[in-house]
Coordinates of C-alpha atoms in Angstrom, one line a residue:
M115 CA -8.8 -49.5 -35.8
T116 CA -6.7 -49.2 -32.5
R117 CA -5.0 -45.9 -33.4
R118 CA -8.2 -44.2 -34.1
W119 CA -9.6 -45.6 -30.7
M120 CA -6.5 -44.6 -28.4
L121 CA -7.3 -40.5 -30.4
A122 CA -10.7 -40.5 -28.6
A123 CA -10.0 -42.2 -25.7
L124 CA -7.5 -39.0 -25.3
A125 CA -9.7 -36.8 -26.7
A126 CA -12.7 -37.6 -24.5
L127 CA -10.1 -37.6 -21.7
T128 CA -9.2 -33.7 -22.5
M129 CA -12.9 -32.8 -23.1
T130 CA -13.8 -34.3 -19.5
A131 CA -11.1 -32.5 -17.9
W132 CA -10.9 -29.0 -19.2
L133 CA -15.0 -29.6 -18.0
A134 CA -13.9 -30.3 -14.7
G135 CA -12.0 -27.1 -14.4
C136 CA -14.6 -25.3 -15.6
A137 CA -16.5 -26.8 -13.4
T138 CA -14.3 -26.1 -10.0
S139 CA -13.0 -22.8 -11.2
S140 CA -14.6 -19.8 -8.9
P141 CA -14.2 -16.3 -10.4
A142 CA -12.2 -13.9 -10.6
P143 CA -11.3 -11.8 -7.0
A144 CA -12.0 -8.3 -7.5
R145 CA -9.6 -5.5 -7.7
Y146 CA -8.7 -3.0 -5.1
T147 CA -6.7 0.8 -5.3
L148 CA -6.5 3.2 -2.8
P149 CA -9.3 5.8 -3.5
E150 CA -7.0 8.8 -5.9
A151 CA -5.1 12.0 -4.5
A152 CA -6.5 15.5 -4.8
G153 CA -3.7 18.3 -6.4
S154 CA -0.5 18.7 -7.5
A155 CA 3.0 18.6 -6.9
A156 CA 4.7 21.4 -6.7
G157 CA 7.8 22.9 -10.1
A158 CA 11.4 23.1 -10.2
E159 CA 10.7 26.4 -8.5
A160 CA 10.2 25.6 -5.1
D161 CA 11.5 26.7 -2.6
H162 CA 12.6 22.9 0.1
L163 CA 12.6 19.1 -1.3
L164 CA 11.7 16.6 0.6
L165 CA 13.2 12.8 -1.3
L166 CA 10.4 9.2 -0.3
R167 CA 11.7 6.1 0.5
P168 CA 8.6 3.7 -0.7
P169 CA 7.6 2.2 2.8
R170 CA 8.7 -0.9 3.7
L171 CA 5.8 -3.2 4.8
A172 CA 5.7 -5.9 7.4
H173 CA 6.1 -8.9 5.4
Y174 CA 1.7 -10.1 6.1
L175 CA 1.2 -7.1 4.2
D176 CA 3.6 -7.1 1.5
V177 CA 1.1 -9.5 -0.4
D178 CA -2.0 -9.3 -3.2
G179 CA -5.1 -9.3 -0.6
L180 CA -6.6 -7.4 1.7
V181 CA -5.7 -7.9 5.1
M182 CA -8.4 -8.7 7.5
Q183 CA -8.2 -8.8 11.8
V184 CA -10.6 -10.9 12.9
D185 CA -10.3 -10.6 16.4
D186 CA -7.0 -9.8 18.1
I187 CA -4.5 -12.0 17.5
T188 CA -5.6 -13.2 14.0
L189 CA -4.8 -11.7 10.1
V190 CA -6.4 -13.4 7.1
E191 CA -5.7 -12.7 3.6
A192 CA -8.7 -12.2 1.5
R193 CA -8.3 -14.5 -1.5
G194 CA -11.3 -12.9 -3.2
H195 CA -10.3 -9.0 -3.0
Q196 CA -6.7 -8.5 -3.9
W197 CA -4.3 -4.5 -4.9
A198 CA -5.0 -4.5 -7.7
E199 CA -0.9 -3.5 -7.9
P200 CA 1.3 -4.3 -4.9
L201 CA 0.1 -1.6 -1.5
A202 CA 3.3 -0.8 -1.4
R203 CA 3.9 1.1 -5.4
Q204 CA 0.5 2.7 -4.1
L205 CA 0.8 4.0 -0.8
E206 CA 4.0 6.0 -1.7
R207 CA 2.8 6.9 -4.8
G208 CA -0.3 7.5 -3.5
L209 CA 1.7 9.6 0.0
R210 CA 4.2 11.3 -2.1
L211 CA 0.6 12.5 -4.0
R212 CA 0.0 13.9 -0.9
L213 CA 2.5 15.3 0.8
A214 CA 2.8 17.8 -3.1
A215 CA -0.8 19.0 -1.6
R216 CA -0.2 19.5 2.0
L217 CA 3.3 21.6 0.4
P218 CA 2.6 23.8 -1.8
D219 CA 6.0 24.8 -1.8
T220 CA 7.9 21.3 -1.4
R221 CA 9.0 19.2 -4.6
V222 CA 7.6 16.5 -3.1
M223 CA 10.3 13.1 -4.7
R224 CA 10.6 9.2 -4.5
D225 CA 14.3 8.6 -3.1
E226 CA 15.7 6.8 -5.7
A227 CA 18.8 4.3 -4.3
G228 CA 18.9 6.8 -1.3
V229 CA 21.0 10.3 -3.4
R230 CA 21.4 12.7 -1.2
E231 CA 20.0 16.3 -2.3
P232 CA 21.5 19.5 -0.4
G233 CA 19.0 20.7 1.4
A234 CA 17.1 18.4 1.2
L235 CA 14.8 15.8 4.0
D236 CA 14.1 12.5 3.9
L237 CA 10.9 10.8 4.8
R238 CA 11.5 6.9 5.5
L239 CA 8.3 5.0 6.6
E240 CA 8.3 1.1 7.7
L241 CA 3.8 -0.3 7.9
D242 CA 2.4 -2.4 10.3
R243 CA -0.8 -2.3 10.4
F244 CA -2.6 -1.8 7.9
Q245 CA -5.6 -3.4 8.3
G246 CA -8.9 -3.8 9.0
R247 CA -10.2 -4.4 12.6
H248 CA -13.1 -6.5 12.8
D249 CA -14.7 -3.6 14.9
G250 CA -15.5 -1.9 11.6
L251 CA -12.0 0.1 12.0
A252 CA -9.2 0.5 9.3
V253 CA -5.6 0.3 10.8
I254 CA -2.8 2.2 9.4
G255 CA -0.1 2.0 11.8
G256 CA 3.3 2.2 11.9
Q257 CA 6.7 4.3 12.7
W258 CA 8.8 7.6 11.1
Q259 CA 11.4 8.8 10.6
L260 CA 13.0 12.4 9.3
R261 CA 16.1 13.0 8.1
D262 CA 18.7 15.7 6.8
D263 CA 20.7 15.4 4.2
Q264 CA 24.0 14.3 5.9
G265 CA 21.5 11.3 6.8
R266 CA 20.7 12.6 10.6
L267 CA 17.8 11.9 12.6
L268 CA 15.8 15.5 13.2
A269 CA 12.1 13.3 14.0
M270 CA 11.4 10.0 14.4
E271 CA 7.8 9.2 16.0
S272 CA 5.2 6.7 15.6
L273 CA 2.1 6.8 13.0
R274 CA -1.7 4.9 14.1
V275 CA -4.2 6.1 12.2
E276 CA -7.9 4.1 13.1
T277 CA -10.6 5.2 10.7
A278 CA -14.3 3.9 11.2
L279 CA -16.2 2.0 7.8
D280 CA -19.5 3.5 6.5
D281 CA -20.2 0.3 5.7
D282 CA -19.6 -3.5 6.3
G283 CA -18.0 -4.9 2.8
Y284 CA -14.3 -4.2 1.3
P285 CA -14.9 -1.6 -0.6
A286 CA -15.7 0.9 2.0
L287 CA -12.3 -0.6 4.1
V288 CA -10.5 0.5 1.4
R289 CA -12.3 3.5 1.4
A290 CA -11.6 4.2 5.3
L291 CA -8.0 2.7 4.2
G292 CA -7.3 5.3 2.4
R293 CA -9.1 7.9 4.0
G294 CA -6.8 6.9 7.2
W295 CA -4.0 7.7 4.4
D296 CA -5.0 11.3 4.4
G297 CA -4.8 12.1 8.0
A298 CA -1.5 10.1 7.3
A299 CA -0.5 12.8 5.0
D300 CA -1.9 15.4 7.3
A301 CA 0.6 14.7 10.4
L302 CA 3.3 13.3 8.5
A303 CA 3.4 17.6 6.2
E304 CA 3.1 19.4 9.9
A305 CA 5.9 17.2 10.5
V306 CA 7.9 18.2 8.0
R307 CA 6.7 21.9 8.6
R308 CA 8.1 21.6 12.4
A309 CA 12.2 19.9 10.9
R310 CA 12.8 23.2 8.8

């Protein structure tokens, strides 16, 4: 009798805990990807080679949630609005495709472990801004370097792009960041052309 009572009590406690968990669970976060880049990559017959390293992100950007700057000094990571895959991966893949579309005579490839290719240019990018801002802008900022196949610095500049949101909300922010990334690709492609 005692054994049955203990099993019944254990079952009741388990069911209560399960119901409590269901009652307090929050909805799954919305997940976002940057808009896809249009265009196609150059083939093996391309005249030039550009190696792109994955962008280095400021620590506060290397998180799951989208980042909002709510005033001049406060940054907030959204818990209910997250990137579908790590942001650095999306940025690197998207930039490769965007640069390939803007530089049709150039093969744009991921730089695997700093391998040197004769005649190749090496593009390195650090981002310290990739967020929404309280004034309705999507802000992208950082610094880029372009190096030759011997590692010599050819060019280095800051990157600053601000894009107005078309609407309120996180989907509008992600789309504005995508348009801003298009603008960053325009500036970087022009820098590559000048350095040849």
